[in-house]
mmCIF file of N, CA and C in Angstrom:
data_model
loop_
_atom_site.group_PDB
_atom_site.id
_atom_site.type_symbol
_atom_site.label_atom_id
_atom_site.label_comp_id
_atom_site.label_asym_id
_atom_site.label_seq_id
_atom_site.Cartn_x
_atom_site.Cartn_y
_atom_site.Cartn_z
ATOM 1 N N MET A 1 6.412 13.497 3.345
ATOM 2 C CA MET A 1 5.158 13.053 2.812
ATOM 3 C C MET A 1 4.286 12.275 3.653
ATOM 4 N N THR A 2 3.004 12.108 3.571
ATOM 5 C CA THR A 2 2.202 11.323 4.544
ATOM 6 C C THR A 2 1.546 10.164 3.734
ATOM 7 N N VAL A 3 1.121 9.295 4.384
ATOM 8 C CA VAL A 3 0.399 8.197 3.890
ATOM 9 C C VAL A 3 -0.836 8.641 3.199
ATOM 10 N N ILE A 4 -1.186 8.084 2.029
ATOM 11 C CA ILE A 4 -2.360 8.669 1.327
ATOM 12 C C ILE A 4 -3.479 7.540 1.288
ATOM 13 N N ASP A 5 -4.634 7.906 1.708
ATOM 14 C CA ASP A 5 -5.811 6.938 1.733
ATOM 15 C C ASP A 5 -6.235 6.697 0.213
ATOM 16 N N ILE A 6 -5.972 5.605 -0.308
ATOM 17 C CA ILE A 6 -6.316 5.369 -1.703
ATOM 18 C C ILE A 6 -7.649 4.594 -1.834
ATOM 19 N N ASN A 7 -8.473 5.070 -2.706
ATOM 20 C CA ASN A 7 -9.746 4.608 -3.034
ATOM 21 C C ASN A 7 -10.028 4.533 -4.543
ATOM 22 N N ARG A 8 -11.042 3.893 -4.976
ATOM 23 C CA ARG A 8 -11.321 3.795 -6.388
ATOM 24 C C ARG A 8 -11.502 5.252 -7.130
ATOM 25 N N ASN A 9 -11.712 6.222 -6.267
ATOM 26 C CA ASN A 9 -11.815 7.586 -6.908
ATOM 27 C C ASN A 9 -10.455 8.175 -7.241
ATOM 28 N N ASN A 10 -9.469 7.887 -6.393
ATOM 29 C CA ASN A 10 -8.159 8.476 -6.669
ATOM 30 C C ASN A 10 -6.989 7.425 -7.082
ATOM 31 N N PHE A 11 -7.468 6.083 -7.259
ATOM 32 C CA PHE A 11 -6.532 5.052 -7.562
ATOM 33 C C PHE A 11 -5.781 5.305 -8.874
ATOM 34 N N GLN A 12 -6.477 5.738 -9.942
ATOM 35 C CA GLN A 12 -5.758 6.005 -11.255
ATOM 36 C C GLN A 12 -4.784 7.145 -11.028
ATOM 37 N N GLU A 13 -5.206 8.088 -10.538
ATOM 38 C CA GLU A 13 -4.276 9.425 -10.374
ATOM 39 C C GLU A 13 -3.135 9.112 -9.433
ATOM 40 N N GLU A 14 -3.304 8.558 -8.217
ATOM 41 C CA GLU A 14 -2.238 8.403 -7.204
ATOM 42 C C GLU A 14 -1.339 7.143 -7.458
ATOM 43 N N VAL A 15 -1.982 6.124 -8.066
ATOM 44 C CA VAL A 15 -1.233 4.821 -8.181
ATOM 45 C C VAL A 15 -0.629 4.568 -9.537
ATOM 46 N N ILE A 16 -1.707 4.512 -10.436
ATOM 47 C CA ILE A 16 -1.402 4.038 -11.845
ATOM 48 C C ILE A 16 -0.505 5.108 -12.645
ATOM 49 N N LEU A 17 -0.850 6.373 -12.415
ATOM 50 C CA LEU A 17 -0.090 7.492 -13.129
ATOM 51 C C LEU A 17 0.989 8.043 -12.211
ATOM 52 N N SER A 18 1.242 7.480 -11.068
ATOM 53 C CA SER A 18 2.297 7.901 -10.194
ATOM 54 C C SER A 18 3.794 7.822 -10.921
ATOM 55 N N GLU A 19 4.610 8.913 -10.843
ATOM 56 C CA GLU A 19 5.914 8.864 -11.319
ATOM 57 C C GLU A 19 6.804 8.243 -10.384
ATOM 58 N N LYS A 20 6.441 8.075 -9.146
ATOM 59 C CA LYS A 20 7.272 7.410 -8.100
ATOM 60 C C LYS A 20 6.741 6.100 -7.820
ATOM 61 N N PRO A 21 7.647 5.117 -7.373
ATOM 62 C CA PRO A 21 7.127 3.802 -6.953
ATOM 63 C C PRO A 21 6.006 4.019 -5.829
ATOM 64 N N VAL A 22 5.025 3.226 -5.857
ATOM 65 C CA VAL A 22 4.051 3.237 -4.851
ATOM 66 C C VAL A 22 4.007 2.050 -4.024
ATOM 67 N N LEU A 23 4.156 2.200 -2.591
ATOM 68 C CA LEU A 23 3.957 1.090 -1.632
ATOM 69 C C LEU A 23 2.650 1.117 -1.166
ATOM 70 N N LEU A 24 1.916 0.066 -1.433
ATOM 71 C CA LEU A 24 0.375 -0.044 -1.165
ATOM 72 C C LEU A 24 0.219 -1.003 -0.011
ATOM 73 N N ASP A 25 -0.586 -0.624 1.015
ATOM 74 C CA ASP A 25 -0.989 -1.464 2.111
ATOM 75 C C ASP A 25 -2.377 -1.821 2.045
ATOM 76 N N PHE A 26 -2.673 -2.891 1.706
ATOM 77 C CA PHE A 26 -4.254 -3.414 1.779
ATOM 78 C C PHE A 26 -4.437 -3.873 3.160
ATOM 79 N N TRP A 27 -5.232 -3.151 3.884
ATOM 80 C CA TRP A 27 -5.543 -3.455 5.463
ATOM 81 C C TRP A 27 -6.938 -3.333 5.730
ATOM 82 N N ALA A 28 -7.201 -3.664 6.990
ATOM 83 C CA ALA A 28 -8.602 -3.488 7.656
ATOM 84 C C ALA A 28 -8.332 -3.088 9.070
ATOM 85 N N PRO A 29 -9.370 -2.189 9.572
ATOM 86 C CA PRO A 29 -9.342 -1.689 10.916
ATOM 87 C C PRO A 29 -9.284 -2.771 11.977
ATOM 88 N N TRP A 30 -9.811 -3.945 11.650
ATOM 89 C CA TRP A 30 -9.997 -5.004 12.794
ATOM 90 C C TRP A 30 -8.759 -5.953 12.789
ATOM 91 N N CYS A 31 -7.862 -5.699 11.911
ATOM 92 C CA CYS A 31 -6.684 -6.624 11.663
ATOM 93 C C CYS A 31 -5.408 -6.168 12.648
ATOM 94 N N GLY A 32 -5.191 -7.077 13.592
ATOM 95 C CA GLY A 32 -4.017 -6.676 14.483
ATOM 96 C C GLY A 32 -2.732 -6.536 13.714
ATOM 97 N N PRO A 33 -2.334 -7.420 12.964
ATOM 98 C CA PRO A 33 -0.980 -7.233 12.207
ATOM 99 C C PRO A 33 -1.013 -5.888 11.340
ATOM 100 N N CYS A 34 -2.139 -5.502 10.750
ATOM 101 C CA CYS A 34 -2.319 -4.374 10.105
ATOM 102 C C CYS A 34 -1.882 -3.044 10.857
ATOM 103 N N ARG A 35 -2.346 -3.188 12.121
ATOM 104 C CA ARG A 35 -2.089 -2.115 12.982
ATOM 105 C C ARG A 35 -0.544 -2.037 13.492
ATOM 106 N N MET A 36 0.075 -3.115 13.324
ATOM 107 C CA MET A 36 1.618 -3.198 13.550
ATOM 108 C C MET A 36 2.250 -2.575 12.422
ATOM 109 N N VAL A 37 1.837 -2.844 11.191
ATOM 110 C CA VAL A 37 2.523 -2.326 9.968
ATOM 111 C C VAL A 37 2.214 -0.715 9.909
ATOM 112 N N GLY A 38 1.065 -0.170 10.296
ATOM 113 C CA GLY A 38 0.762 1.112 10.139
ATOM 114 C C GLY A 38 1.813 2.213 10.467
ATOM 115 N N PRO A 39 2.453 2.041 11.673
ATOM 116 C CA PRO A 39 3.278 2.975 12.156
ATOM 117 C C PRO A 39 4.637 2.947 11.165
ATOM 118 N N ILE A 40 5.049 1.730 10.729
ATOM 119 C CA ILE A 40 6.120 1.508 9.939
ATOM 120 C C ILE A 40 5.826 2.161 8.499
ATOM 121 N N LEU A 41 4.702 2.239 8.025
ATOM 122 C CA LEU A 41 4.437 2.868 6.799
ATOM 123 C C LEU A 41 4.466 4.426 6.978
ATOM 124 N N ASP A 42 4.117 4.909 8.097
ATOM 125 C CA ASP A 42 4.141 6.384 8.432
ATOM 126 C C ASP A 42 5.553 6.763 8.482
ATOM 127 N N GLU A 43 6.456 5.978 8.925
ATOM 128 C CA GLU A 43 7.949 6.317 9.029
ATOM 129 C C GLU A 43 8.540 6.345 7.578
ATOM 130 N N ILE A 44 8.175 5.349 6.813
ATOM 131 C CA ILE A 44 8.677 5.271 5.457
ATOM 132 C C ILE A 44 8.090 6.390 4.635
ATOM 133 N N ALA A 45 6.920 6.871 4.816
ATOM 134 C CA ALA A 45 6.299 7.921 4.086
ATOM 135 C C ALA A 45 7.144 9.229 4.392
ATOM 136 N N ALA A 46 7.421 9.371 5.676
ATOM 137 C CA ALA A 46 7.979 10.578 6.141
ATOM 138 C C ALA A 46 9.503 10.639 5.765
ATOM 139 N N GLU A 47 10.114 9.444 5.685
ATOM 140 C CA GLU A 47 11.654 9.448 5.386
ATOM 141 C C GLU A 47 11.971 9.474 3.903
ATOM 142 N N ARG A 48 11.051 8.819 2.998
ATOM 143 C CA ARG A 48 11.372 8.688 1.667
ATOM 144 C C ARG A 48 10.660 9.504 0.793
ATOM 145 N N GLU A 49 11.202 10.475 0.301
ATOM 146 C CA GLU A 49 10.529 11.475 -0.656
ATOM 147 C C GLU A 49 10.340 10.839 -2.035
ATOM 148 N N ASP A 50 11.071 9.890 -2.374
ATOM 149 C CA ASP A 50 11.151 9.164 -3.721
ATOM 150 C C ASP A 50 10.180 8.009 -3.804
ATOM 151 N N VAL A 51 9.352 7.811 -2.764
ATOM 152 C CA VAL A 51 8.294 6.640 -2.749
ATOM 153 C C VAL A 51 7.062 7.333 -2.320
ATOM 154 N N LYS A 52 5.888 6.930 -2.961
ATOM 155 C CA LYS A 52 4.605 7.345 -2.400
ATOM 156 C C LYS A 52 4.063 5.989 -1.667
ATOM 157 N N VAL A 53 3.400 6.376 -0.414
ATOM 158 C CA VAL A 53 2.866 5.242 0.329
ATOM 159 C C VAL A 53 1.324 5.458 0.523
ATOM 160 N N GLY A 54 0.684 4.401 0.212
ATOM 161 C CA GLY A 54 -0.798 4.511 0.232
ATOM 162 C C GLY A 54 -1.347 3.333 0.989
ATOM 163 N N LYS A 55 -2.618 3.575 1.515
ATOM 164 C CA LYS A 55 -3.274 2.474 2.165
ATOM 165 C C LYS A 55 -4.662 2.268 1.605
ATOM 166 N N ILE A 56 -4.967 1.121 1.482
ATOM 167 C CA ILE A 56 -6.336 0.757 0.931
ATOM 168 C C ILE A 56 -7.131 -0.090 2.039
ATOM 169 N N ASN A 57 -8.174 0.319 2.492
ATOM 170 C CA ASN A 57 -9.071 -0.226 3.425
ATOM 171 C C ASN A 57 -9.911 -1.236 2.716
ATOM 172 N N VAL A 58 -9.591 -2.604 2.753
ATOM 173 C CA VAL A 58 -10.281 -3.590 1.949
ATOM 174 C C VAL A 58 -11.822 -3.644 2.229
ATOM 175 N N ASP A 59 -12.212 -3.236 3.550
ATOM 176 C CA ASP A 59 -13.652 -3.208 3.813
ATOM 177 C C ASP A 59 -14.336 -2.248 3.048
ATOM 178 N N GLY A 60 -13.804 -1.168 2.657
ATOM 179 C CA GLY A 60 -14.444 -0.159 1.892
ATOM 180 C C GLY A 60 -14.150 -0.248 0.322
ATOM 181 N N GLU A 61 -13.034 -0.965 0.128
ATOM 182 C CA GLU A 61 -12.600 -0.972 -1.316
ATOM 183 C C GLU A 61 -12.520 -2.485 -1.774
ATOM 184 N N GLN A 62 -13.559 -3.170 -1.806
ATOM 185 C CA GLN A 62 -13.563 -4.579 -2.010
ATOM 186 C C GLN A 62 -13.135 -4.882 -3.519
ATOM 187 N N LYS A 63 -13.623 -3.943 -4.334
ATOM 188 C CA LYS A 63 -13.293 -4.338 -5.877
ATOM 189 C C LYS A 63 -11.679 -4.126 -6.059
ATOM 190 N N LEU A 64 -11.121 -3.094 -5.453
ATOM 191 C CA LEU A 64 -9.586 -2.903 -5.630
ATOM 192 C C LEU A 64 -9.008 -4.006 -5.051
ATOM 193 N N ALA A 65 -9.514 -4.560 -3.886
ATOM 194 C CA ALA A 65 -8.880 -5.823 -3.217
ATOM 195 C C ALA A 65 -8.973 -6.977 -4.131
ATOM 196 N N MET A 66 -10.101 -7.213 -4.653
ATOM 197 C CA MET A 66 -10.416 -8.282 -5.694
ATOM 198 C C MET A 66 -9.428 -8.167 -6.823
ATOM 199 N N GLN A 67 -9.260 -6.898 -7.361
ATOM 200 C CA GLN A 67 -8.308 -6.669 -8.592
ATOM 201 C C GLN A 67 -6.978 -7.108 -8.272
ATOM 202 N N PHE A 68 -6.503 -6.991 -7.061
ATOM 203 C CA PHE A 68 -5.219 -7.298 -6.811
ATOM 204 C C PHE A 68 -5.076 -8.744 -6.145
ATOM 205 N N GLY A 69 -6.131 -9.476 -6.065
ATOM 206 C CA GLY A 69 -6.143 -10.828 -5.478
ATOM 207 C C GLY A 69 -5.839 -10.927 -4.058
ATOM 208 N N VAL A 70 -6.312 -9.935 -3.308
ATOM 209 C CA VAL A 70 -5.962 -9.854 -1.873
ATOM 210 C C VAL A 70 -7.025 -10.762 -1.184
ATOM 211 N N LEU A 71 -6.430 -11.837 -0.523
ATOM 212 C CA LEU A 71 -7.212 -12.808 0.259
ATOM 213 C C LEU A 71 -7.095 -12.658 1.819
ATOM 214 N N SER A 72 -5.894 -12.089 2.053
ATOM 215 C CA SER A 72 -5.483 -11.929 3.571
ATOM 216 C C SER A 72 -4.942 -10.586 3.666
ATOM 217 N N VAL A 73 -5.148 -10.022 4.842
ATOM 218 C CA VAL A 73 -4.545 -8.690 5.192
ATOM 219 C C VAL A 73 -3.710 -8.745 6.444
ATOM 220 N N PRO A 74 -2.532 -8.092 6.392
ATOM 221 C CA PRO A 74 -2.170 -7.155 5.316
ATOM 222 C C PRO A 74 -1.620 -7.671 4.106
ATOM 223 N N THR A 75 -1.816 -7.150 3.102
ATOM 224 C CA THR A 75 -1.106 -7.432 1.821
ATOM 225 C C THR A 75 -0.383 -6.188 1.441
ATOM 226 N N ILE A 76 0.937 -6.334 1.087
ATOM 227 C CA ILE A 76 1.633 -5.107 0.681
ATOM 228 C C ILE A 76 2.085 -5.408 -0.776
ATOM 229 N N VAL A 77 1.907 -4.312 -1.584
ATOM 230 C CA VAL A 77 2.009 -4.348 -3.113
ATOM 231 C C VAL A 77 3.025 -3.137 -3.299
ATOM 232 N N VAL A 78 3.910 -3.387 -4.135
ATOM 233 C CA VAL A 78 4.842 -2.261 -4.663
ATOM 234 C C VAL A 78 4.539 -2.230 -6.333
ATOM 235 N N MET A 79 4.121 -0.858 -6.616
ATOM 236 C CA MET A 79 3.738 -0.697 -8.195
ATOM 237 C C MET A 79 4.886 0.381 -8.667
ATOM 238 N N LYS A 80 5.277 0.065 -9.825
ATOM 239 C CA LYS A 80 6.127 0.907 -10.510
ATOM 240 C C LYS A 80 5.473 1.056 -11.988
ATOM 241 N N ASP A 81 5.240 2.326 -12.478
ATOM 242 C CA ASP A 81 4.707 2.443 -13.724
ATOM 243 C C ASP A 81 3.470 1.898 -13.980
ATOM 244 N N GLY A 82 2.656 1.751 -12.933
ATOM 245 C CA GLY A 82 1.322 1.225 -13.060
ATOM 246 C C GLY A 82 1.259 -0.189 -13.143
ATOM 247 N N LYS A 83 2.447 -0.984 -12.703
ATOM 248 C CA LYS A 83 2.538 -2.415 -12.690
ATOM 249 C C LYS A 83 2.977 -2.989 -11.421
ATOM 250 N N VAL A 84 2.428 -4.129 -11.045
ATOM 251 C CA VAL A 84 2.892 -4.686 -9.674
ATOM 252 C C VAL A 84 4.237 -5.141 -9.871
ATOM 253 N N VAL A 85 5.166 -4.942 -9.127
ATOM 254 C CA VAL A 85 6.463 -5.361 -9.153
ATOM 255 C C VAL A 85 6.901 -6.323 -8.015
ATOM 256 N N ASN A 86 6.038 -6.180 -6.904
ATOM 257 C CA ASN A 86 6.406 -6.949 -5.683
ATOM 258 C C ASN A 86 5.122 -7.046 -4.901
ATOM 259 N N LYS A 87 4.932 -8.231 -4.167
ATOM 260 C CA LYS A 87 3.748 -8.491 -3.397
ATOM 261 C C LYS A 87 4.044 -9.495 -2.331
ATOM 262 N N VAL A 88 3.656 -9.117 -1.043
ATOM 263 C CA VAL A 88 3.801 -9.972 0.057
ATOM 264 C C VAL A 88 2.606 -10.015 0.943
ATOM 265 N N VAL A 89 2.223 -11.014 1.559
ATOM 266 C CA VAL A 89 1.161 -11.139 2.465
ATOM 267 C C VAL A 89 1.706 -11.355 4.002
ATOM 268 N N GLY A 90 1.139 -10.535 4.850
ATOM 269 C CA GLY A 90 1.458 -10.628 6.212
ATOM 270 C C GLY A 90 2.416 -9.357 6.666
ATOM 271 N N ALA A 91 2.360 -9.134 7.951
ATOM 272 C CA ALA A 91 3.230 -8.048 8.481
ATOM 273 C C ALA A 91 4.769 -8.282 8.188
ATOM 274 N N ARG A 92 5.329 -7.179 7.974
ATOM 275 C CA ARG A 92 6.789 -7.242 7.563
ATOM 276 C C ARG A 92 7.568 -6.052 8.340
ATOM 277 N N SER A 93 8.687 -6.237 8.565
ATOM 278 C CA SER A 93 9.600 -5.261 9.277
ATOM 279 C C SER A 93 9.813 -4.055 8.242
ATOM 280 N N LYS A 94 10.436 -3.078 8.872
ATOM 281 C CA LYS A 94 10.767 -1.881 8.045
ATOM 282 C C LYS A 94 11.646 -2.216 7.046
ATOM 283 N N GLU A 95 12.804 -2.988 7.436
ATOM 284 C CA GLU A 95 13.773 -3.321 6.574
ATOM 285 C C GLU A 95 13.286 -4.232 5.411
ATOM 286 N N GLU A 96 12.316 -5.165 5.744
ATOM 287 C CA GLU A 96 11.691 -5.934 4.618
ATOM 288 C C GLU A 96 10.884 -5.207 3.674
ATOM 289 N N LEU A 97 10.219 -4.235 4.216
ATOM 290 C CA LEU A 97 9.354 -3.362 3.283
ATOM 291 C C LEU A 97 10.251 -2.453 2.334
ATOM 292 N N LEU A 98 11.412 -1.927 3.012
ATOM 293 C CA LEU A 98 12.203 -1.158 2.241
ATOM 294 C C LEU A 98 12.914 -2.040 1.132
ATOM 295 N N SER A 99 13.378 -3.257 1.500
ATOM 296 C CA SER A 99 14.010 -4.020 0.447
ATOM 297 C C SER A 99 12.989 -4.434 -0.786
ATOM 298 N N MET A 100 11.701 -4.304 -0.503
ATOM 299 C CA MET A 100 10.764 -4.584 -1.522
ATOM 300 C C MET A 100 10.858 -3.459 -2.644
ATOM 301 N N LEU A 101 11.150 -2.305 -2.339
ATOM 302 C CA LEU A 101 11.317 -1.087 -3.194
ATOM 303 C C LEU A 101 12.434 -1.246 -4.162
#
């Protein structure tokens, strides 16, 4: 599976209604730590069929960022059954991200 670009148009379908846990990365193109996390998320998406991985560009989706209380990027959120079950701020290793699931 590949990383999905999440926006207000597909958020309900891809995240809220997802039958799989969703690993969401709130990021911005100008953010150095976000660029470090990106390849790790690509790996997780490729390796884990049981998880959906999505990225939300906070510059284009400010309402979604506000809805989740995102004040710094990257912010990583794990959602299950439409609810936030885990949230961290800052770049994390692959092991740390996987342990959030």
